[in-house]
Amino acid sequence: MRWNSLCVSGPYRQAFIAEALQKASGQPANIGSVLGSRAGRRARCSPREVGGSSDGKKLAQSNNNNYNNNNLILQQLLDLGPTPSQEEVSEIISVGLGDWQENPRDATVVLSSLARNQLPRTATCVLSSMLAKSVETNVYHYNAAISACAKGRQWQLTLNLLSLMPDTNVVPNVITYSAAISACSKGGQWQLALGLLSRMPDMRVIPNEISYNAAISACEKGGQWQLALGLLSLMPEVRVVPNEITYSAAISACSKGGQWQLALTLLSLMPEARVVPDEFTYNAAMSAVEKGSQWQLALNLLSLMPEARLVPDQITYNAAISACEKCGQWQLALNLLGSMPDARLVPNVITYSASISACEKGGQWQLALGLLSSMPDMRVIPNEISYNAAISACEKGGQWQLALGLLSSMPNLGVVPNKITCSATISACEKGGRWQQALNLLSSMPDMRVVPNEITYSAAISACEKGGQWQLALNLLSLMPDVRLLPNEITHSAAISACEKCGQWQLALTLLSLMPEVRLVPNEITCSAAISACEKCGQWQLALNLLTQMPEARVVPNEFTYNAAISACETNGQWQLALNLLSLMPEVKLVPNVITYSAAISACSKGGQWQLALNLLSLMPEARVVPDEITYSAAISACSKGGQWQLALKLLNSMPAMS
């Protein structure tokens, strides 16, 4: 026997449990009435005064009065709001406890209504008062209270109620466990949900499809797609038939886990299992392919829904538009947006934000701003995501003035900028060569209660780099640890590039050498910037040394790296090394471009190798590279230095044909 059952028995035992419930819900143990409470102020309209039955009334009248009493009790409980005190609840229901003792169903009605209204605290207090007054409680009362806790996302209260049931000689049933698993699911406690499911057979309770659906949903919310599929596969073994809710939850789990192929496989298996997909199933599958950037599949699913006699809703269209947005299909995204009124669907802020982002990715800043400005006319209020997408569109389109204008207009519309907003605006200033505005915005972020992040600082450093302000760039880099930010590869690349543009090759190499100390691995961008810094200052040996060290650092050179190294050789008249680097590029699966050829031809020019320069020029069409003015100028210079004025004139005359 349990220790507490030996020590506490009879009505005192129920009072003991009631006290435990009160402690669990954060209420004091004293359940007596309190002067001045909200319930006390209702004394003049209490059920005792309005609904009392007399000895001379008929049974029908008595039942009617009980019904009225119950309704009045329920209304007064609802009026208490979500956080009543135990005293208030006890006083309200005290006049009905006698009726509840005779007819427990009346208590179930009240508790079920509290569950529907998502009032877990009130439901727990009602149950606690019933136990304190030795009113008999049954499994239906506990199920209703646990359901209230589940709907209110109070998983701790749920588990407390479940653990107290044996002490009141109430045996949990499948509804009890299913509601408890659902509470754990809503609270993000997937481990506890699975624990309850596995415990059910030991308690001689057979799980049903609702129990499994709740457990699979818990796995979905916890990002445990493998466990969700495991539960789905176990259901036939325990003779539980999956339904459309089961499949929708499993598909959604695959969606959150980035497993769009598995999501589509589950959808395709449903007809074999004689389960008809519904709108939720298709929406879950649509979300999966959207996250996998599979816009063609998203549109295909959308087109299949009418064939399955399903009507796409707002969520369906939002997922399809977002899939198009991720893949730069801005025209299709706008087509879907335009077709929603024909489908009798009203776009919401998510729809517009995804459409604006699609325009941003497609370089259509005018269309993005047009959509943003049309939102109020459609009675849709833009949020920070809408503005972030529009500002990012301006940034990509080089419209820094418009980006700043959008940022300044946000507070007037009650929209609070965040770090993404500020970072995009600073990046717009950077692209527009407005380093002063970028730094002003960075310094004003604390006033907006926005904390800068690594992206913000990287954009500001890049703005200084483009403005030739290497000292400011390095100062920003040094300030990052003071604001508890760790510089990353992008930040260092921007700072090294700032040094490169201003001829500070020693600082560039110092920054590069410091990266391993802060646990940063140089990448091809970092190394290319450092090589370019050496190139600009005539340090061709250092440039080539950096290039040769890249494989040891597990960094794969790209076209920019080789172009910078070839330019370093060209600047210092090392035409043989330049040509050698050019010949090595195909071996590392890199395709020379017009910059590569121009630098190599210029190297030959400086080395007096006019024949090699012309040979390189003639090879460019075979490599499908079109010469530009710089290429021709380098070749003409090579001919001029070699005394080949006729060839130089011929090349000069052929330049207009090039354009």
XYZ file of C-alpha atoms in Angstrom:
659
model
C 0.000 0.000 0.000
C 1.058 3.567 -0.583
C 2.355 5.467 2.461
C -0.030 8.390 1.987
C -3.051 6.061 1.795
C -2.085 4.678 5.239
C -1.665 8.095 6.759
C -4.610 9.893 5.144
C -7.980 8.196 4.728
C -11.666 8.887 4.253
C -12.776 12.493 3.728
C -9.448 13.695 5.105
C -7.728 11.912 2.245
C -9.729 13.881 -0.322
C -8.932 17.091 1.528
C -5.249 16.135 1.404
C -5.493 15.627 -2.375
C -7.372 18.909 -2.744
C -4.525 20.658 -0.961
C -2.041 19.013 -3.321
C -4.053 20.259 -6.306
C -4.137 23.781 -4.896
C -0.368 23.772 -4.472
C 0.077 22.491 -8.011
C -2.017 25.320 -9.416
C -0.210 27.917 -7.323
C -3.199 28.693 -5.044
C -3.228 28.763 -1.215
C -4.639 25.753 0.631
C -7.340 27.752 2.435
C -10.550 27.446 0.434
C -12.819 29.444 2.712
C -14.590 32.546 1.475
C -12.745 35.848 1.533
C -14.457 39.146 2.252
C -14.256 41.531 -0.660
C -13.579 38.816 -3.263
C -15.100 39.033 -6.733
C -17.313 36.064 -5.841
C -18.413 37.787 -2.647
C -19.474 40.848 -4.605
C -21.749 38.580 -6.607
C -23.659 37.539 -3.445
C -26.799 39.366 -4.472
C -27.060 37.316 -7.658
C -25.710 33.990 -6.356
C -27.344 30.743 -7.467
C -28.479 30.112 -3.905
C -30.867 33.069 -4.104
C -32.037 32.579 -7.654
C -32.259 28.837 -8.124
C -33.396 27.271 -4.790
C -36.108 24.597 -5.026
C -39.005 24.287 -2.559
C -40.611 21.164 -1.243
C -43.865 21.867 -3.053
C -42.445 22.128 -6.588
C -42.631 19.375 -9.143
C -39.653 17.301 -10.217
C -39.566 18.990 -13.629
C -39.355 22.381 -11.957
C -36.553 21.076 -9.749
C -34.603 19.845 -12.755
C -35.138 23.159 -14.498
C -33.850 25.037 -11.457
C -30.796 22.769 -11.301
C -30.148 23.508 -14.964
C -30.433 27.248 -14.332
C -28.175 26.972 -11.287
C -25.531 25.172 -13.349
C -25.675 27.781 -16.101
C -25.344 30.597 -13.579
C -22.413 28.862 -11.867
C -20.712 28.405 -15.231
C -21.255 32.027 -16.262
C -19.832 33.310 -12.983
C -16.802 31.048 -13.379
C -16.249 32.336 -16.901
C -16.483 35.905 -15.614
C -13.531 35.259 -13.287
C -11.160 35.160 -16.250
C -8.105 32.926 -16.687
C -6.480 33.396 -13.252
C -9.101 33.106 -10.476
C -8.279 32.396 -6.855
C -9.282 29.149 -5.190
C -11.519 31.106 -2.778
C -13.478 32.742 -5.597
C -14.076 29.449 -7.365
C -15.048 27.665 -4.132
C -17.577 30.333 -3.187
C -19.243 30.284 -6.594
C -19.656 26.513 -6.830
C -20.490 25.965 -3.126
C -24.241 26.341 -3.719
C -24.163 23.706 -6.453
C -22.058 21.022 -4.781
C -25.101 19.339 -3.277
C -26.712 19.007 -6.693
C -23.419 17.776 -8.159
C -23.227 15.089 -5.485
C -26.631 13.808 -6.596
C -26.009 14.357 -10.298
C -22.273 14.202 -11.152
C -23.062 14.904 -14.798
C -23.805 18.560 -13.901
C -20.194 18.940 -12.714
C -18.975 17.306 -15.936
C -20.948 19.858 -17.985
C -19.303 22.756 -16.143
C -15.797 21.293 -16.383
C -16.242 20.500 -20.086
C -17.355 24.081 -20.739
C -14.285 25.368 -18.927
C -12.178 23.101 -21.151
C -13.792 24.510 -24.295
C -13.007 28.013 -23.047
C -9.389 27.035 -22.317
C -9.539 27.813 -18.593
C -7.254 25.184 -17.023
C -6.729 27.043 -13.756
C -10.451 27.417 -13.157
C -11.095 23.758 -13.982
C -8.353 22.656 -11.581
C -9.799 24.847 -8.820
C -13.288 23.394 -9.398
C -11.947 19.858 -9.101
C -9.981 20.825 -6.000
C -13.115 22.271 -4.346
C -15.079 19.108 -5.138
C -12.409 16.982 -3.471
C -12.187 19.297 -0.460
C -15.946 19.044 0.107
C -15.892 15.237 -0.385
C -17.974 15.460 -3.535
C -17.542 12.269 -5.502
C -15.297 12.686 -8.569
C -15.173 10.307 -11.500
C -13.132 9.759 -14.637
C -15.333 12.138 -16.627
C -14.533 14.981 -14.236
C -10.809 14.311 -14.477
C -10.959 13.952 -18.246
C -12.688 17.312 -18.583
C -10.171 19.006 -16.259
C -7.216 17.390 -18.066
C -8.717 18.446 -21.395
C -8.887 22.024 -20.083
C -5.199 21.822 -19.153
C -4.361 20.377 -22.579
C -6.186 23.161 -24.410
C -4.505 25.728 -22.156
C -1.038 24.191 -22.790
C -0.599 23.449 -19.065
C 1.198 20.113 -19.319
C 2.504 20.270 -15.747
C -1.031 20.576 -14.329
C -2.122 17.761 -16.619
C 0.500 15.358 -15.317
C -0.266 16.369 -11.741
C -3.968 15.575 -12.215
C -3.099 12.270 -13.828
C -0.814 11.297 -10.944
C -3.517 12.105 -8.347
C -6.233 9.972 -9.935
C -5.252 6.680 -8.202
C -5.458 8.434 -4.817
C -9.149 9.141 -5.454
C -9.787 5.617 -6.716
C -10.402 6.923 -10.242
C -8.947 4.778 -13.019
C -7.645 6.696 -16.084
C -9.037 5.562 -19.421
C -7.946 6.028 -23.023
C -9.535 9.503 -23.136
C -7.531 10.525 -20.060
C -4.232 9.412 -21.528
C -4.985 10.838 -24.971
C -5.760 14.252 -23.454
C -2.585 14.081 -21.319
C -0.467 13.161 -24.357
C -2.062 16.057 -26.242
C -1.175 18.427 -23.382
C 2.459 17.296 -23.539
C 2.378 17.709 -27.316
C 1.105 21.276 -27.073
C 3.740 22.028 -24.448
C 6.567 20.746 -26.632
C 7.262 17.791 -24.315
C 7.605 14.992 -26.861
C 9.587 12.739 -24.510
C 6.823 12.875 -21.879
C 4.188 12.261 -24.544
C 5.953 9.105 -25.717
C 6.418 8.037 -22.102
C 2.674 8.252 -21.488
C 1.920 6.322 -24.677
C 4.311 3.517 -23.726
C 2.868 3.382 -20.188
C -0.713 2.812 -21.357
C -0.484 -1.004 -21.894
C 1.005 -1.409 -18.388
C -2.072 0.381 -17.038
C -4.313 -1.953 -19.076
C -5.394 0.935 -21.293
C -5.348 0.274 -25.023
C -4.162 3.266 -27.113
C -6.447 4.302 -29.964
C -5.924 6.465 -33.043
C -6.406 9.638 -30.966
C -3.595 8.581 -28.599
C -1.265 7.858 -31.518
C -2.252 11.045 -33.335
C -1.391 13.115 -30.262
C 1.954 11.322 -29.843
C 2.858 11.732 -33.524
C 1.915 15.404 -33.283
C 4.221 15.720 -30.251
C 7.078 14.253 -32.310
C 6.242 16.649 -35.146
C 6.403 19.675 -32.845
C 9.679 18.417 -31.393
C 11.277 17.916 -34.796
C 11.442 14.137 -34.320
C 10.357 12.985 -37.772
C 11.999 9.552 -37.424
C 10.007 8.816 -34.256
C 6.825 10.084 -35.889
C 7.276 7.643 -38.784
C 8.139 4.888 -36.315
C 4.848 5.401 -34.480
C 2.945 5.441 -37.758
C 4.503 2.132 -38.779
C 3.629 0.575 -35.392
C -0.071 1.334 -35.572
C -1.093 -1.661 -37.755
C 0.798 -3.981 -35.394
C -1.405 -2.878 -32.479
C -4.512 -2.961 -34.671
C -4.968 0.810 -34.713
C -5.980 2.221 -38.079
C -4.308 5.529 -39.073
C -6.638 8.260 -40.308
C -6.148 11.515 -42.180
C -5.123 13.280 -38.943
C -2.391 10.678 -38.377
C -1.009 11.089 -41.877
C -1.229 14.889 -41.724
C 0.794 14.949 -38.485
C 3.395 12.528 -39.900
C 3.684 14.520 -43.136
C 4.051 17.724 -41.121
C 6.825 16.049 -39.087
C 8.636 15.221 -42.330
C 8.113 18.807 -43.473
C 9.746 20.257 -40.358
C 12.599 17.783 -40.714
C 13.283 18.827 -44.310
C 12.182 15.413 -45.620
C 9.955 16.500 -48.486
C 10.471 13.223 -50.391
C 9.156 11.195 -47.436
C 6.252 13.610 -47.053
C 5.193 13.006 -50.662
C 5.665 9.252 -50.220
C 3.268 9.277 -47.266
C 0.741 11.263 -49.275
C 0.964 8.756 -52.134
C 0.487 5.807 -49.732
C -2.770 7.095 -48.289
C -5.083 5.653 -51.006
C -3.573 2.191 -50.424
C -4.381 2.574 -46.726
C -7.935 3.634 -47.686
C -7.407 7.023 -46.088
C -8.695 10.066 -47.965
C -6.396 13.115 -47.751
C -8.041 16.347 -46.626
C -7.029 20.005 -46.843
C -4.743 19.680 -43.801
C -2.913 16.763 -45.430
C -2.314 18.661 -48.651
C -1.281 21.778 -46.768
C 1.272 19.755 -44.777
C 2.639 18.228 -48.000
C 2.666 21.664 -49.641
C 4.643 23.052 -46.710
C 7.133 20.186 -47.057
C 7.864 20.848 -50.729
C 7.947 24.583 -50.046
C 10.677 24.105 -47.429
C 12.511 21.934 -49.958
C 12.305 24.703 -52.583
C 10.340 22.415 -54.906
C 8.107 24.998 -56.558
C 7.036 22.715 -59.429
C 5.800 20.069 -56.977
C 4.016 22.739 -54.927
C 2.108 23.948 -57.983
C 1.351 20.358 -58.959
C -0.156 19.645 -55.526
C -2.218 22.803 -55.784
C -3.584 21.716 -59.166
C -4.451 18.230 -57.837
C -6.643 19.461 -55.002
C -9.760 20.217 -57.109
C -9.481 16.723 -58.618
C -9.643 15.342 -55.081
C -12.685 17.569 -54.404
C -10.690 19.688 -51.991
C -10.784 23.461 -51.902
C -7.377 25.170 -51.463
C -7.405 27.691 -48.657
C -5.277 30.638 -47.614
C -2.624 28.360 -46.088
C -2.364 26.387 -49.337
C -1.790 29.485 -51.442
C 0.689 30.929 -48.941
C 2.778 27.756 -49.103
C 2.674 27.709 -52.924
C 3.665 31.386 -53.145
C 6.462 30.840 -50.627
C 7.744 27.882 -52.689
C 7.883 30.113 -55.771
C 9.557 32.833 -53.709
C 12.354 30.533 -52.553
C 13.191 29.637 -56.146
C 13.037 33.152 -57.599
C 9.804 32.494 -59.516
C 8.373 35.938 -58.878
C 6.041 35.904 -61.904
C 4.364 32.695 -60.719
C 4.132 34.044 -57.175
C 2.342 37.159 -58.413
C 0.050 35.039 -60.610
C -0.979 33.005 -57.588
C -1.579 36.173 -55.573
C -3.713 37.575 -58.375
C -5.776 34.387 -58.660
C -6.785 34.284 -54.985
C -9.863 36.563 -55.337
C -11.196 34.242 -58.074
C -10.903 31.401 -55.554
C -12.795 33.574 -53.030
C -9.736 33.821 -50.822
C -8.474 36.955 -49.132
C -4.666 37.356 -49.039
C -3.239 38.034 -45.599
C 0.013 39.531 -44.348
C 1.816 36.203 -44.866
C 0.674 36.100 -48.504
C 1.851 39.622 -49.211
C 5.144 39.196 -47.362
C 5.962 36.053 -49.375
C 5.032 37.830 -52.630
C 7.174 40.853 -51.759
C 10.062 38.522 -50.921
C 9.589 36.792 -54.296
C 9.935 40.158 -56.039
C 12.994 40.912 -53.913
C 14.709 37.690 -54.959
C 13.821 38.401 -58.582
C 15.336 41.888 -58.473
C 11.912 43.548 -58.896
C 12.123 46.310 -56.322
C 9.431 48.433 -58.004
C 6.914 45.584 -57.818
C 7.903 44.878 -54.216
C 7.189 48.491 -53.225
C 3.938 48.409 -55.195
C 2.734 45.386 -53.237
C 3.721 46.967 -49.928
C 1.849 50.184 -50.751
C -1.264 48.254 -51.849
C -1.606 46.344 -48.570
C -3.580 49.024 -46.641
C -6.061 49.275 -49.544
C -6.656 45.529 -49.147
C -7.120 46.010 -45.390
C -3.939 44.101 -44.682
C -1.545 45.636 -42.155
C 2.139 45.204 -43.079
C 4.398 43.753 -40.408
C 8.162 43.726 -39.912
C 8.523 40.777 -42.304
C 6.752 42.722 -45.082
C 9.002 45.741 -44.529
C 12.139 43.616 -44.267
C 11.416 42.035 -47.649
C 10.683 45.422 -49.253
C 13.834 47.023 -47.791
C 15.883 44.046 -48.937
C 14.414 44.511 -52.428
C 15.557 48.148 -52.383
C 18.975 47.029 -51.165
C 19.383 44.597 -54.053
C 18.208 47.289 -56.470
C 20.676 49.857 -55.167
C 17.870 52.098 -53.860
C 19.379 53.193 -50.574
C 17.209 56.334 -50.307
C 14.015 54.279 -50.578
C 15.351 51.779 -48.044
C 15.990 54.577 -45.526
C 12.547 56.020 -46.274
C 10.834 52.715 -45.546
C 12.784 52.318 -42.316
C 11.816 55.796 -41.115
C 8.123 55.210 -41.930
C 7.807 52.016 -39.886
C 7.274 53.578 -36.417
C 4.467 55.770 -37.783
C 2.580 52.613 -38.741
C 3.239 50.880 -35.451
C 5.770 48.467 -36.961
C 8.926 47.952 -34.901
C 12.185 47.537 -36.871
C 14.354 44.587 -35.915
C 17.970 43.593 -36.587
C 17.024 42.183 -40.003
C 15.466 45.525 -40.978
C 18.492 47.528 -39.870
C 20.959 45.096 -41.442
C 19.184 45.260 -44.802
C 19.093 49.062 -44.680
C 22.785 49.292 -43.756
C 23.547 46.904 -46.613
C 21.539 49.177 -48.954
C 23.683 52.118 -47.841
C 26.789 49.993 -48.361
C 25.807 49.164 -51.933
C 25.085 52.838 -52.560
C 28.514 53.873 -51.255
C 26.955 55.716 -48.305
C 29.219 54.668 -45.470
C 28.295 57.691 -43.322
C 24.584 56.783 -43.383
C 25.477 53.150 -42.655
C 27.465 54.112 -39.543
C 24.776 56.575 -38.413
C 22.172 53.833 -38.608
C 24.417 51.410 -36.714
C 24.924 53.958 -33.931
C 21.176 54.697 -33.715
C 20.149 51.044 -33.258
C 20.336 51.143 -29.420
C 17.867 54.072 -29.455
C 15.490 51.823 -31.432
C 16.089 49.060 -28.866
C 17.546 46.871 -31.582
C 20.672 44.865 -30.811
C 23.097 44.605 -33.773
C 24.308 41.159 -34.785
C 27.180 39.809 -36.879
C 25.309 40.526 -40.117
C 24.781 44.165 -39.105
C 28.460 44.695 -38.343
C 29.522 42.869 -41.506
C 27.339 45.201 -43.602
C 28.704 48.287 -41.820
C 32.323 47.114 -42.239
C 31.633 46.411 -45.908
C 30.217 49.951 -46.254
C 33.471 51.350 -44.828
C 35.422 49.083 -47.179
C 33.602 50.425 -50.239
C 34.112 53.971 -48.997
C 37.843 53.470 -48.542
C 37.575 53.855 -44.755
C 39.851 51.050 -43.649
C 40.515 52.598 -40.232
C 36.772 52.710 -39.450
C 36.366 49.158 -40.731
C 39.071 47.880 -38.388
C 37.614 49.918 -35.516
C 34.206 48.270 -35.997
C 35.851 44.859 -36.077
C 37.652 45.575 -32.810
C 34.420 46.794 -31.138
C 32.483 43.584 -31.771
C 33.749 41.673 -28.692
C 32.695 44.639 -26.509
C 29.088 44.087 -27.587
C 29.420 40.315 -27.108
C 29.606 39.539 -30.798
C 32.110 37.164 -32.302
C 33.491 38.223 -35.698
C 32.882 35.569 -38.351
C 34.371 34.765 -41.757
C 32.199 37.387 -43.481
C 33.248 40.103 -41.039
C 36.930 39.287 -41.462
C 36.601 39.099 -45.246
C 35.047 42.576 -45.326
C 37.791 43.988 -43.065
C 40.556 42.349 -45.152
C 38.934 43.696 -48.303
C 38.928 47.190 -46.736
C 42.675 46.882 -46.132
C 43.136 45.552 -49.675
C 41.403 48.523 -51.291
C 43.573 50.975 -49.366
C 46.889 49.203 -49.960
C 47.268 47.975 -46.380
C 48.627 44.560 -47.281
C 50.431 44.055 -43.970
C 47.175 44.573 -42.026
C 45.350 42.306 -44.442
C 47.835 39.494 -43.818
C 47.725 40.129 -40.051
C 43.939 39.780 -40.014
C 44.236 36.595 -42.065
C 46.804 35.133 -39.656
C 44.648 35.998 -36.608
C 41.604 34.078 -37.831
C 42.707 30.627 -36.517
C 43.270 32.154 -33.068
C 39.572 33.074 -32.889
C 38.599 29.651 -34.289
C 37.723 30.953 -37.719
C 38.634 29.094 -40.878
C 39.669 31.323 -43.801
C 37.614 30.701 -46.945
C 38.145 31.461 -50.605
C 36.739 34.993 -50.201
C 39.116 35.795 -47.330
C 42.136 34.410 -49.173
C 41.186 36.150 -52.435
C 40.962 39.505 -50.631
C 44.379 38.954 -48.993
C 45.978 37.932 -52.326
C 44.434 40.985 -53.975
C 45.904 43.181 -51.214
C 49.349 41.757 -51.952
C 48.768 42.246 -55.693
C 47.933 45.932 -55.297
C 51.134 46.549 -53.363
C 53.452 44.606 -55.671
C 53.894 41.687 -53.276
C 53.569 39.001 -55.922
C 55.691 36.461 -54.027
C 53.386 36.713 -50.996
C 50.352 36.454 -53.272
C 51.636 33.211 -54.819
C 52.629 31.909 -51.407
C 49.064 32.422 -50.146
C 47.694 30.637 -53.204
C 49.931 27.610 -52.647
C 49.005 27.454 -48.946
C 45.261 27.286 -49.599
C 45.055 23.490 -50.182
C 46.863 22.908 -46.855
C 44.178 25.022 -45.159
C 41.527 22.979 -46.985
C 40.399 26.031 -48.911
C 39.568 25.549 -52.567
C 40.679 28.483 -54.763
C 38.061 29.933 -57.109
C 38.177 32.168 -60.182
C 38.586 35.303 -58.044
C 41.577 33.792 -56.241
C 43.353 32.920 -59.482
C 42.471 36.270 -61.047
C 44.013 38.085 -58.069
C 47.169 35.924 -58.242
C 47.511 36.389 -62.018
C 47.034 40.135 -61.583
C 49.800 40.111 -58.955
C 52.137 38.466 -61.467
C 51.018 40.897 -64.194
C 51.694 43.947 -62.017
C 55.265 42.835 -61.449
C 56.055 41.636 -64.981
C 56.008 37.924 -64.121
C 54.419 36.839 -67.401
C 55.682 33.245 -67.216
C 54.049 32.730 -63.804
C 50.870 34.394 -65.027
C 50.622 32.012 -67.989
C 51.415 29.050 -65.755
C 48.559 29.954 -63.409
C 46.236 30.342 -66.411
C 47.167 26.866 -67.652
C 46.563 25.353 -64.190
C 42.964 26.537 -63.909
C 41.356 23.760 -66.024
C 43.201 21.182 -63.900
C 41.391 22.466 -60.791
C 38.116 22.611 -62.733
C 38.034 26.400 -62.966
C 36.990 28.252 -66.097
C 39.019 31.391 -66.924
C 36.884 34.463 -67.564
C 37.458 37.779 -69.291
C 39.274 39.182 -66.221
C 41.665 36.211 -66.209
C 42.539 36.594 -69.891
C 42.878 40.364 -69.636
C 45.328 40.039 -66.734
C 47.350 37.347 -68.551
C 47.476 39.392 -71.789
C 48.546 42.451 -69.801
C 51.307 40.376 -68.169
C 52.559 39.376 -71.633
C 52.401 43.020 -72.685
C 54.564 44.109 -69.779
C 57.005 41.297 -70.523
C 57.284 42.264 -74.192
C 55.592 39.063 -75.371
C 53.286 40.440 -78.040
C 52.971 37.099 -79.884
C 51.773 35.337 -76.724
C 49.372 38.195 -76.018
C 47.782 37.839 -79.485
C 47.710 34.068 -79.135
C 45.738 34.372 -75.883
C 43.358 36.810 -77.551
C 42.757 34.370 -80.398
C 42.060 31.515 -77.954
C 39.269 33.354 -76.163
C 36.438 32.517 -78.632
C 37.280 28.810 -78.293
C 36.949 29.211 -74.523
C 33.634 31.017 -75.104
C 34.982 34.176 -73.479
C 34.159 37.512 -75.099
C 36.996 40.095 -75.018
C 36.145 43.513 -73.627
C 37.777 46.921 -73.901
C 40.355 46.053 -71.223
C 41.355 42.889 -73.084
C 41.802 44.736 -76.397
C 43.637 47.588 -74.736
C 46.121 45.121 -73.188
C 46.646 43.380 -76.576
C 47.072 46.699 -78.407
C 49.587 47.774 -75.757
C 51.513 44.518 -76.292
C 51.690 45.149 -80.062
C 52.700 48.755 -79.521
C 55.546 47.769 -77.204
C 56.697 45.167 -79.709
C 56.744 47.683 -82.547
C 53.808 46.035 -84.316
C 51.904 49.196 -85.124
C 49.978 47.619 -88.053
C 48.597 44.863 -85.761
C 47.822 47.459 -83.142
C 45.782 49.489 -85.649
C 44.014 46.351 -86.846
C 43.004 45.504 -83.298
C 41.915 49.071 -82.696
C 39.675 48.991 -85.770
C 38.130 45.687 -84.703
C 37.059 47.016 -81.295
C 33.770 48.610 -82.407
C 32.695 45.267 -83.918
C 33.211 43.790 -80.470
C 30.566 46.026 -78.905
